[in-house]
Short mmCIF file of C-alpha atoms in Angstrom, two decimals:
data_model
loop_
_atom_site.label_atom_id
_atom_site.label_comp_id
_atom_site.label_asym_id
_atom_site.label_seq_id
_atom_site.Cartn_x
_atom_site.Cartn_y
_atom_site.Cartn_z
CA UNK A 1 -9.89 -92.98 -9.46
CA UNK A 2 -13.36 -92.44 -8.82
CA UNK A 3 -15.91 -93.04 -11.16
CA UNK A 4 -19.58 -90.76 -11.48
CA UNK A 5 -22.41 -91.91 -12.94
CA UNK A 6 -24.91 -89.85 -14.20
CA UNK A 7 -28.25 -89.87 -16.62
CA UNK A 8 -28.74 -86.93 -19.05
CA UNK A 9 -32.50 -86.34 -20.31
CA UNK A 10 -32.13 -83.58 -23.22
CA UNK A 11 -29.53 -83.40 -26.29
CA UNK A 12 -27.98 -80.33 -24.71
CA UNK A 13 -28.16 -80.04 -20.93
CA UNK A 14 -25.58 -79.02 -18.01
CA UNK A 15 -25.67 -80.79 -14.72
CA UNK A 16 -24.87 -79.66 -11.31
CA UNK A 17 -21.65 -81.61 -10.24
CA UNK A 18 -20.34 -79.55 -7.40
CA UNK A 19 -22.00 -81.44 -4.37
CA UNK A 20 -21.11 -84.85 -6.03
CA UNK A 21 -17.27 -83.57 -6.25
CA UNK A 22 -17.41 -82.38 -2.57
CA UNK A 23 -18.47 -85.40 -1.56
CA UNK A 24 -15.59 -87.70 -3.25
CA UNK A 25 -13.17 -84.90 -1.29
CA UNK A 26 -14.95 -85.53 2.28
CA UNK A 27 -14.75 -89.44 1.46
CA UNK A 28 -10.85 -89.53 0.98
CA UNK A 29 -10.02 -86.97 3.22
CA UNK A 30 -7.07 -85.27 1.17
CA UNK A 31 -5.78 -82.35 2.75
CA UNK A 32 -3.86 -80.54 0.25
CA UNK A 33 -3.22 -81.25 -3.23
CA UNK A 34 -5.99 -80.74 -6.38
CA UNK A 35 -8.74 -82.70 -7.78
CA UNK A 36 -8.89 -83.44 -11.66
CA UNK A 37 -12.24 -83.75 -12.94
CA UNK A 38 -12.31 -85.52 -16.31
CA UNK A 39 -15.27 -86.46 -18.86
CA UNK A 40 -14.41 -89.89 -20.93
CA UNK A 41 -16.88 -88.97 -23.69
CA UNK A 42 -16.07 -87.10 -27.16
CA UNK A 43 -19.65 -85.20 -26.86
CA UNK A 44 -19.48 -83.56 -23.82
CA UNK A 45 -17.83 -81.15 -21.81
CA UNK A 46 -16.53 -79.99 -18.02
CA UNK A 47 -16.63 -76.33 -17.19
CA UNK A 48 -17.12 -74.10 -14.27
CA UNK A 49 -19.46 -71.31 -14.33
CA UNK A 50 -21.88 -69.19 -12.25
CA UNK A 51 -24.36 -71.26 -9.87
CA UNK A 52 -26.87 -68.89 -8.62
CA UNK A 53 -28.75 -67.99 -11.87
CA UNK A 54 -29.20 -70.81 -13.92
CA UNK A 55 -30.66 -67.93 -16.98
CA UNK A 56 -26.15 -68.02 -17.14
CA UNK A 57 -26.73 -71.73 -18.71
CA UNK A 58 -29.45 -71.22 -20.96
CA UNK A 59 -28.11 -68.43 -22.19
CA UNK A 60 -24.45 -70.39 -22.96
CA UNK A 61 -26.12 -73.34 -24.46
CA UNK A 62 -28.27 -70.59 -26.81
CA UNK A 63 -25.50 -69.16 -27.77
CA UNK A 64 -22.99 -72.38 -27.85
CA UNK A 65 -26.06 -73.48 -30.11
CA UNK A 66 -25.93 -70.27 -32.69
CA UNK A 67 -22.37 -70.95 -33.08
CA UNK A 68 -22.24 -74.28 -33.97
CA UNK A 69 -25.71 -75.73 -35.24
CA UNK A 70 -26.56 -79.19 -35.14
CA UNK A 71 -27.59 -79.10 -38.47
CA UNK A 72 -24.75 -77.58 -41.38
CA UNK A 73 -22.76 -79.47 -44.17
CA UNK A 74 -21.41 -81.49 -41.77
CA UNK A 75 -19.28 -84.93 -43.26
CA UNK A 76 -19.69 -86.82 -40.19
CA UNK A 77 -22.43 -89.10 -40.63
CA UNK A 78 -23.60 -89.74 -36.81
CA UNK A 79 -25.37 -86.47 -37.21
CA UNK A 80 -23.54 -84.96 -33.58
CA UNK A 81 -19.95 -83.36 -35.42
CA UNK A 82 -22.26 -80.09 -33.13
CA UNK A 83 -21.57 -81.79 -30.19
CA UNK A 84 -17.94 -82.92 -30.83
CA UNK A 85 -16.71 -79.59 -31.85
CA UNK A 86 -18.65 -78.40 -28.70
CA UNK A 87 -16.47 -80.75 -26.98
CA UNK A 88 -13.17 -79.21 -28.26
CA UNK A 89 -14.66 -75.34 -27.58
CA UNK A 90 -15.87 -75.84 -24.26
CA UNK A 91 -12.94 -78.84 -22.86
CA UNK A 92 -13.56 -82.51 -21.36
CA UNK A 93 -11.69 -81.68 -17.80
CA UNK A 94 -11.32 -78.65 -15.12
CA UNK A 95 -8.91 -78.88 -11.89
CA UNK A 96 -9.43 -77.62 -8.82
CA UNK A 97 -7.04 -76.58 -6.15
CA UNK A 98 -8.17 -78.29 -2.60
CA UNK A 99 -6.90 -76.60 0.78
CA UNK A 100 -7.44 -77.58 3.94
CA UNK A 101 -9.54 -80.61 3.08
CA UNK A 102 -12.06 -78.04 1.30
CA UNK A 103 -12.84 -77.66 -2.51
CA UNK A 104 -11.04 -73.84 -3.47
CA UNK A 105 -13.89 -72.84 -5.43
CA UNK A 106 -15.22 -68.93 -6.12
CA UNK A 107 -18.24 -67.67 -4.26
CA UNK A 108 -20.22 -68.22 -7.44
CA UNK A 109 -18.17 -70.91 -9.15
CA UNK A 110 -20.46 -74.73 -9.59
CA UNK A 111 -19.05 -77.45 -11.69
CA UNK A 112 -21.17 -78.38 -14.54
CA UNK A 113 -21.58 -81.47 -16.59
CA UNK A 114 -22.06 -80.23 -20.04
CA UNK A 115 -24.16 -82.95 -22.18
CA UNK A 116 -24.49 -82.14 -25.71
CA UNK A 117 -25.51 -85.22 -27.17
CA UNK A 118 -28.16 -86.73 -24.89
CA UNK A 119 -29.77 -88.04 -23.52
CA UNK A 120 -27.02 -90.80 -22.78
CA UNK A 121 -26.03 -92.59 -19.61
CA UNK A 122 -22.44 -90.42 -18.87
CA UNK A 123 -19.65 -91.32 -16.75
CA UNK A 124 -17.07 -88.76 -14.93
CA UNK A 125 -13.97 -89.61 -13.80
CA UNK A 126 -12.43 -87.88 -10.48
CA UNK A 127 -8.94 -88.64 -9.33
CA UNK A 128 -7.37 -86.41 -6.25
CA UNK A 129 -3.74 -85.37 -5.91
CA UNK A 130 -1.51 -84.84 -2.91
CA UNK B 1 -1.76 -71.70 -2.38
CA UNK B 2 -0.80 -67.67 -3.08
CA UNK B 3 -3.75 -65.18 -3.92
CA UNK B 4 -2.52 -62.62 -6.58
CA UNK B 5 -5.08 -59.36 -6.53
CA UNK B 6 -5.49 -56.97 -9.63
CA UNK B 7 -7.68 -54.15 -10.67
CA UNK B 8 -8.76 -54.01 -14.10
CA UNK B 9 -9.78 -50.96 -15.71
CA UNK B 10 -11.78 -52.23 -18.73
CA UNK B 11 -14.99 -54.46 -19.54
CA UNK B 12 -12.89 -56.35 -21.47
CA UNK B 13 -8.79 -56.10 -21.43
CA UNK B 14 -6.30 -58.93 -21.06
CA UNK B 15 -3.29 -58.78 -18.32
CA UNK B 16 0.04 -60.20 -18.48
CA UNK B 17 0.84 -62.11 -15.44
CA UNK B 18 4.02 -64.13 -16.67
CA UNK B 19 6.17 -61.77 -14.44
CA UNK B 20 4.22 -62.02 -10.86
CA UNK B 21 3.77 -66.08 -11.18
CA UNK B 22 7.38 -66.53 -12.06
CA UNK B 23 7.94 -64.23 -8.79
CA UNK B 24 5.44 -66.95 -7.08
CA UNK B 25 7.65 -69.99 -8.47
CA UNK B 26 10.73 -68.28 -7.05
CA UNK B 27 9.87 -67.46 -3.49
CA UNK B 28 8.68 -71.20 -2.93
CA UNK B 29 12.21 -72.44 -4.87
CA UNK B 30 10.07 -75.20 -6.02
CA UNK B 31 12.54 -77.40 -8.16
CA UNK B 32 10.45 -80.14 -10.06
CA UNK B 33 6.61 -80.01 -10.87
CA UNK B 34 3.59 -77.82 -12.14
CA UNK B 35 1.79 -74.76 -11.39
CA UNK B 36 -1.86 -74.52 -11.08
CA UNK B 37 -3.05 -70.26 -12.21
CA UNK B 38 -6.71 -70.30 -11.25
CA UNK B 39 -9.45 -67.88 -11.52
CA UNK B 40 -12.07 -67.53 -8.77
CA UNK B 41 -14.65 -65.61 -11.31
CA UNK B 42 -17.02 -66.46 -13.79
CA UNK B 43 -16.75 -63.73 -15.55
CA UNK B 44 -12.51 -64.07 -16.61
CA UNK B 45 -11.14 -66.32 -18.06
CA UNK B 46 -6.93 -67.90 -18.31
CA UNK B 47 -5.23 -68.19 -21.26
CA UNK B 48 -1.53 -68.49 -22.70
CA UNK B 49 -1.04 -66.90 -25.98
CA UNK B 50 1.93 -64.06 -27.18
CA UNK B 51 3.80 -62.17 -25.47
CA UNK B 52 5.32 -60.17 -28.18
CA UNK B 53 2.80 -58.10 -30.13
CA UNK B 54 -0.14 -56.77 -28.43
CA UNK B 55 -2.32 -56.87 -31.75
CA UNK B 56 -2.81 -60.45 -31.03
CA UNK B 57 -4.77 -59.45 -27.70
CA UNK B 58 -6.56 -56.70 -29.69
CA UNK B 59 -7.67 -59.00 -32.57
CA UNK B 60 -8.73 -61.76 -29.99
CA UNK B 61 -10.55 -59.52 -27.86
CA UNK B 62 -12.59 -58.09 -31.35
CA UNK B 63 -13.44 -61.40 -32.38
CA UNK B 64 -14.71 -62.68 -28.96
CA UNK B 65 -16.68 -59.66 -28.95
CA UNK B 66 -17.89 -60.44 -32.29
CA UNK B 67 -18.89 -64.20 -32.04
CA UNK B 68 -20.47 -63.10 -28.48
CA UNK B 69 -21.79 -59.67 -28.91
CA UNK B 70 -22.46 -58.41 -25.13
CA UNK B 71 -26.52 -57.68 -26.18
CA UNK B 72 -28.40 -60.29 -27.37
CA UNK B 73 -31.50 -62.29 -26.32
CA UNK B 74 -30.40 -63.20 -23.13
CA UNK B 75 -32.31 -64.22 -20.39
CA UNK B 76 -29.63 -63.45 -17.54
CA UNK B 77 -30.96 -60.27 -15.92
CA UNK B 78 -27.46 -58.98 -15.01
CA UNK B 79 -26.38 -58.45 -18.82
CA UNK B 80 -23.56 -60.43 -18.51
CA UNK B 81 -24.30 -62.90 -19.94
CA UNK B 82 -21.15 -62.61 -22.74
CA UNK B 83 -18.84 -62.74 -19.90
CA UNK B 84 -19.66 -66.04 -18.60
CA UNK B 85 -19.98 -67.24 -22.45
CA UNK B 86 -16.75 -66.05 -22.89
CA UNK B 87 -15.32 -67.47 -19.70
CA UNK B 88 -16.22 -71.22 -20.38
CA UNK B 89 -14.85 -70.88 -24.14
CA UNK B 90 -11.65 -69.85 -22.84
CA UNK B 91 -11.41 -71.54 -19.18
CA UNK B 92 -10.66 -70.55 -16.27
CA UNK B 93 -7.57 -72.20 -15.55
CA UNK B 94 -4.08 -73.16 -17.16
CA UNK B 95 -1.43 -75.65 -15.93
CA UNK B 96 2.54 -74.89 -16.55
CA UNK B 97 5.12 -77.10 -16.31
CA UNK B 98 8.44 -75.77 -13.84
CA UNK B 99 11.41 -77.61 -14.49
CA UNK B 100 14.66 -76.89 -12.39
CA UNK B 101 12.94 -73.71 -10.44
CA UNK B 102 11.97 -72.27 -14.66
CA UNK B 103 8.06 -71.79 -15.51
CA UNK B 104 8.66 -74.30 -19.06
CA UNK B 105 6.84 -71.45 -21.30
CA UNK B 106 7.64 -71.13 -25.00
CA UNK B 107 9.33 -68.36 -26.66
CA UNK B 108 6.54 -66.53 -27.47
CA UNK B 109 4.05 -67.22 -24.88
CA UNK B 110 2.70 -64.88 -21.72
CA UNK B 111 0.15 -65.81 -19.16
CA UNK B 112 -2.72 -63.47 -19.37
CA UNK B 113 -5.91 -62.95 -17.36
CA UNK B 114 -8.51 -62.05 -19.51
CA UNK B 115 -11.35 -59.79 -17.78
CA UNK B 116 -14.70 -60.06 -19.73
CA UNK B 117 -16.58 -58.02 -17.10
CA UNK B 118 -14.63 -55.41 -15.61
CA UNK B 119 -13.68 -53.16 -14.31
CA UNK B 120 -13.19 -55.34 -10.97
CA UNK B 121 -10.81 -56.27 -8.60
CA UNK B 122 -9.86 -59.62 -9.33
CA UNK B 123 -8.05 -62.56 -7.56
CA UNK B 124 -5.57 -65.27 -9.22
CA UNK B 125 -5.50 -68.39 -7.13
CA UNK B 126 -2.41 -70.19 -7.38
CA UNK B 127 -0.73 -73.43 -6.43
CA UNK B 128 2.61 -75.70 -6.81
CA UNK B 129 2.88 -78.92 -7.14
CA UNK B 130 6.06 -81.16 -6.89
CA UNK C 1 10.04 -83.21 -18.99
CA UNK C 2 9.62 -85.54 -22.75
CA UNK C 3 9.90 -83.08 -25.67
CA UNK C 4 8.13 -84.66 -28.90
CA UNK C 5 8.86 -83.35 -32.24
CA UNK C 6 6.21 -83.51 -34.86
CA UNK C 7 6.14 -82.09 -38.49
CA UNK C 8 2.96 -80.48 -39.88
CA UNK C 9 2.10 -79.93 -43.84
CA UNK C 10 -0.93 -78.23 -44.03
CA UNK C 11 -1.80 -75.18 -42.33
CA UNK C 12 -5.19 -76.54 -40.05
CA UNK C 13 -4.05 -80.35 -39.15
CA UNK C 14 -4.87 -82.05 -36.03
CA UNK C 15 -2.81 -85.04 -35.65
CA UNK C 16 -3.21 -87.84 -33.47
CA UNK C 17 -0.44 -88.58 -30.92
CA UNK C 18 -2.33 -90.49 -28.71
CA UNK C 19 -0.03 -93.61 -29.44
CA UNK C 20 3.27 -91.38 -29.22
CA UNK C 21 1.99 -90.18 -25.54
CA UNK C 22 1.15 -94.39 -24.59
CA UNK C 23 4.66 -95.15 -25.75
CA UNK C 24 6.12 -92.16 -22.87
CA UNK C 25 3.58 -93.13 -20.01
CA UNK C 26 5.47 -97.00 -20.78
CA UNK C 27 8.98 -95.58 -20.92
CA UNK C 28 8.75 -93.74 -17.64
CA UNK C 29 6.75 -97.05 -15.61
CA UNK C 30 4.74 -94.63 -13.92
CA UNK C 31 1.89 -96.92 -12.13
CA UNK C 32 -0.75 -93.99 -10.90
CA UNK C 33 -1.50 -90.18 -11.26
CA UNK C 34 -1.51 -88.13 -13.96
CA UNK C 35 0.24 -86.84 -17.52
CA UNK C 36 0.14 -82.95 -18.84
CA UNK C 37 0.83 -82.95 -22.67
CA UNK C 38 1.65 -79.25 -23.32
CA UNK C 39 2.14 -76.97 -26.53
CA UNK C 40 4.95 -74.31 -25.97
CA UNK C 41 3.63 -72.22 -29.21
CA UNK C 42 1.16 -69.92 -29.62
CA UNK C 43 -1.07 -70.59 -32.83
CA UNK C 44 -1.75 -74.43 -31.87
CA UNK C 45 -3.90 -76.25 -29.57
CA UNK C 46 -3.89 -80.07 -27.92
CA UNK C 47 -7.43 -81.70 -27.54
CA UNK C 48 -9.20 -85.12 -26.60
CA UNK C 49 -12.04 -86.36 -28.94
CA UNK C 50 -13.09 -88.86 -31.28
CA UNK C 51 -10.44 -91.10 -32.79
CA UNK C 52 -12.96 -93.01 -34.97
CA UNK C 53 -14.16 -91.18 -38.16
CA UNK C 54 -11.55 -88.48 -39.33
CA UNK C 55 -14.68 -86.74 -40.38
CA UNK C 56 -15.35 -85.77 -37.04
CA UNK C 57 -11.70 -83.42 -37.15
CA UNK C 58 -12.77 -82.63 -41.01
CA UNK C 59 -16.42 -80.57 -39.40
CA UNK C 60 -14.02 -79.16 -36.50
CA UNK C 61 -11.27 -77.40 -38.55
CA UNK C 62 -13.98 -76.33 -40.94
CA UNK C 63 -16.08 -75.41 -37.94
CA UNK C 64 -13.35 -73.11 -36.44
CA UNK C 65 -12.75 -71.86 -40.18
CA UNK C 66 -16.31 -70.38 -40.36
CA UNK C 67 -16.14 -68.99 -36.98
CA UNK C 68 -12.32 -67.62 -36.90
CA UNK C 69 -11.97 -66.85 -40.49
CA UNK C 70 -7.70 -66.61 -41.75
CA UNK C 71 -8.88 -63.02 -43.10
CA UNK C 72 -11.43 -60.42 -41.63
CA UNK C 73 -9.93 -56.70 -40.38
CA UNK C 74 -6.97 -58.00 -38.19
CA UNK C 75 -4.50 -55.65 -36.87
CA UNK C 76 -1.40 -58.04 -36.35
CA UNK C 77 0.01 -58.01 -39.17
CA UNK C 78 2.04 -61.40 -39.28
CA UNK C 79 -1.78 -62.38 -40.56
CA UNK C 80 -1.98 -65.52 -38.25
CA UNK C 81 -4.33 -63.71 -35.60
CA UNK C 82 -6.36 -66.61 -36.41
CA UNK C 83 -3.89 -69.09 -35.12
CA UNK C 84 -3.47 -67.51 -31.86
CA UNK C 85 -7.69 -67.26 -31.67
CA UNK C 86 -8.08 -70.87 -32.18
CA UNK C 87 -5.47 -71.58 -29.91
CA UNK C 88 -7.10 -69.90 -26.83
CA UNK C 89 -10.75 -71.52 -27.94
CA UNK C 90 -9.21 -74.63 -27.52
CA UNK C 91 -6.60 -74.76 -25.32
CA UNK C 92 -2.73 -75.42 -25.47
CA UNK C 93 -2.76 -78.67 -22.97
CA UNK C 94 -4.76 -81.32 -21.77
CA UNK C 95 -4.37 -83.85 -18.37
CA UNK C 96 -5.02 -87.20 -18.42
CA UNK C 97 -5.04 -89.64 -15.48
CA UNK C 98 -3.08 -92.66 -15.18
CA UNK C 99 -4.30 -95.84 -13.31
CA UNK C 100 -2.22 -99.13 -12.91
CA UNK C 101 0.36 -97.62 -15.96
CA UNK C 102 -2.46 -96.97 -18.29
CA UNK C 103 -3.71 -94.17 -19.92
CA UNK C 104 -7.41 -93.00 -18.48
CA UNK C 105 -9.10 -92.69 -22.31
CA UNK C 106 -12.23 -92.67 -22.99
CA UNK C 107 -13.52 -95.47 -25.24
CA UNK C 108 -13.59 -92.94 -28.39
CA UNK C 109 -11.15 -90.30 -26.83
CA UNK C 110 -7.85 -89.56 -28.74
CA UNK C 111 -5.31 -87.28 -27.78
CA UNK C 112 -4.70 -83.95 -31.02
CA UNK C 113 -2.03 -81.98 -31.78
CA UNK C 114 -3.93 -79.41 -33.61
CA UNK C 115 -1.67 -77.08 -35.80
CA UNK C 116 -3.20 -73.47 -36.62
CA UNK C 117 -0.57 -72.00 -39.45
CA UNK C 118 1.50 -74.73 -40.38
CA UNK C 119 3.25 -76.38 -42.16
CA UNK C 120 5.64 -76.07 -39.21
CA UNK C 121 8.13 -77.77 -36.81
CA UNK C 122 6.36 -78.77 -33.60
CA UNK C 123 7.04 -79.44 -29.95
CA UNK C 124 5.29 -80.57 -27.45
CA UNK C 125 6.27 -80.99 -23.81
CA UNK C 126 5.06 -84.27 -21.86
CA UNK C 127 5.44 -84.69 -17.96
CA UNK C 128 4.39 -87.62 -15.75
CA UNK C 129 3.00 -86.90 -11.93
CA UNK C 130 2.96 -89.60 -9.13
#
């Protein structure tokens, strides 16, 4: 397993994975198999989504935002139940099919780091398949 | 891995695909393992839900529409923004177990790509594992 | 495959099975790759979050409530189209990795069984990759 490290400087912000995950492919040189990419926190998320505009992201945190607000009768008394149900909605890991020693994604498909309870030093764990 | 194309023929409509991927799962006579279903897009999401009455697909499709309403403030020029909301909120990929050559499904559940911004033709990546 | 049984009392319940799924991974002395825990139904969900303060699933179920209400103009009329919604927001499996025979949890991460119109009779399907 592979471990990321990354540093998250705003309560809700997504990060730019994909290069990171191409990299861990190129450095064990699988062929053929899939790549599960997993987040070990309870206040964040994995997803994949467009690349080119990053408008797409503000817009899904906006919204993801309007949905669940960080501030409601919440019982949990950290003050971030908005991030964990966030969590839940959006999911803590996405797999990937890898062919040919290359990451299958979609022309417009990135991986993003979803932080919604930053900023916090984040881990992300990456473990290929054969 | 096998590419499945469709056409859709609505911005938003949901496909059953149960049928063609347990077609895949027999042509490779794969015994023991998992199957990977895997959309390219960012705009389409995966999902396993029932089979049987297709009032579940029209209520889910309604509500979607209702908790992401396809004009709003956003910033994405395109004005599709809904679709990739919708796409990370319902993923973009689902994992079945096979057992002795059988997709392991439940009773009552169907695979179903869900288009969010058609209509488009659309590809279904797929891949077995053993 | 591992089928697990569980019974649920309430309609919205998550349930934590995290220990159940530790007591498989030892059973089967798998030493690395990974585990999908799968629900064959169609108005539940599995998910990984906090395993700390109960509150946390408390502000989730009445989260999804608020946003997936049991009653609004449905057409299905077995009047659990709220069920299946919820069970496509969040998802009907998860994958975990497994290192050295362990589990790969996050520090705060449990694994949920979250029934959508219980009380019911539950399965859910377990398989171990090398």
């Amino acid at each position: 397993m592979e471990i990321m490290t990354l540093q998250t400087n705003q309560r809700n912000q997504f990060v730019d994975i994909t290069d990171k995950i191409r990299e861990v492919i190129k450095k064990f040189k699988v062929i053929d198999g899939h790549i599960v990419i997993y987040s070990p926190h309870t206040t964040s998320g994995i997803t994949i989504n467009e690349n080119a505009d990053p408008n797409v992201l503000t817009d899904m945190q906006k919204k993801l935002n309007t949905m669940v607000p960080p501030h409601e009768n919440y019982t949990h008394l950290e003050g971030n139940s908005d991030s964990h149900i966030k969590s839940t909605l959006v999911g803590n890991s996405v797999q990937i099919i890898v062919e040919n020693g290359q990451l299958m994604l979609g022309t417009w498909q990135g991986i993003f780091f979803c932080e919604f309870d930053g900023p916090r030093r984040r881990e992300i764990w990456i473990k290929l398949f054969t």
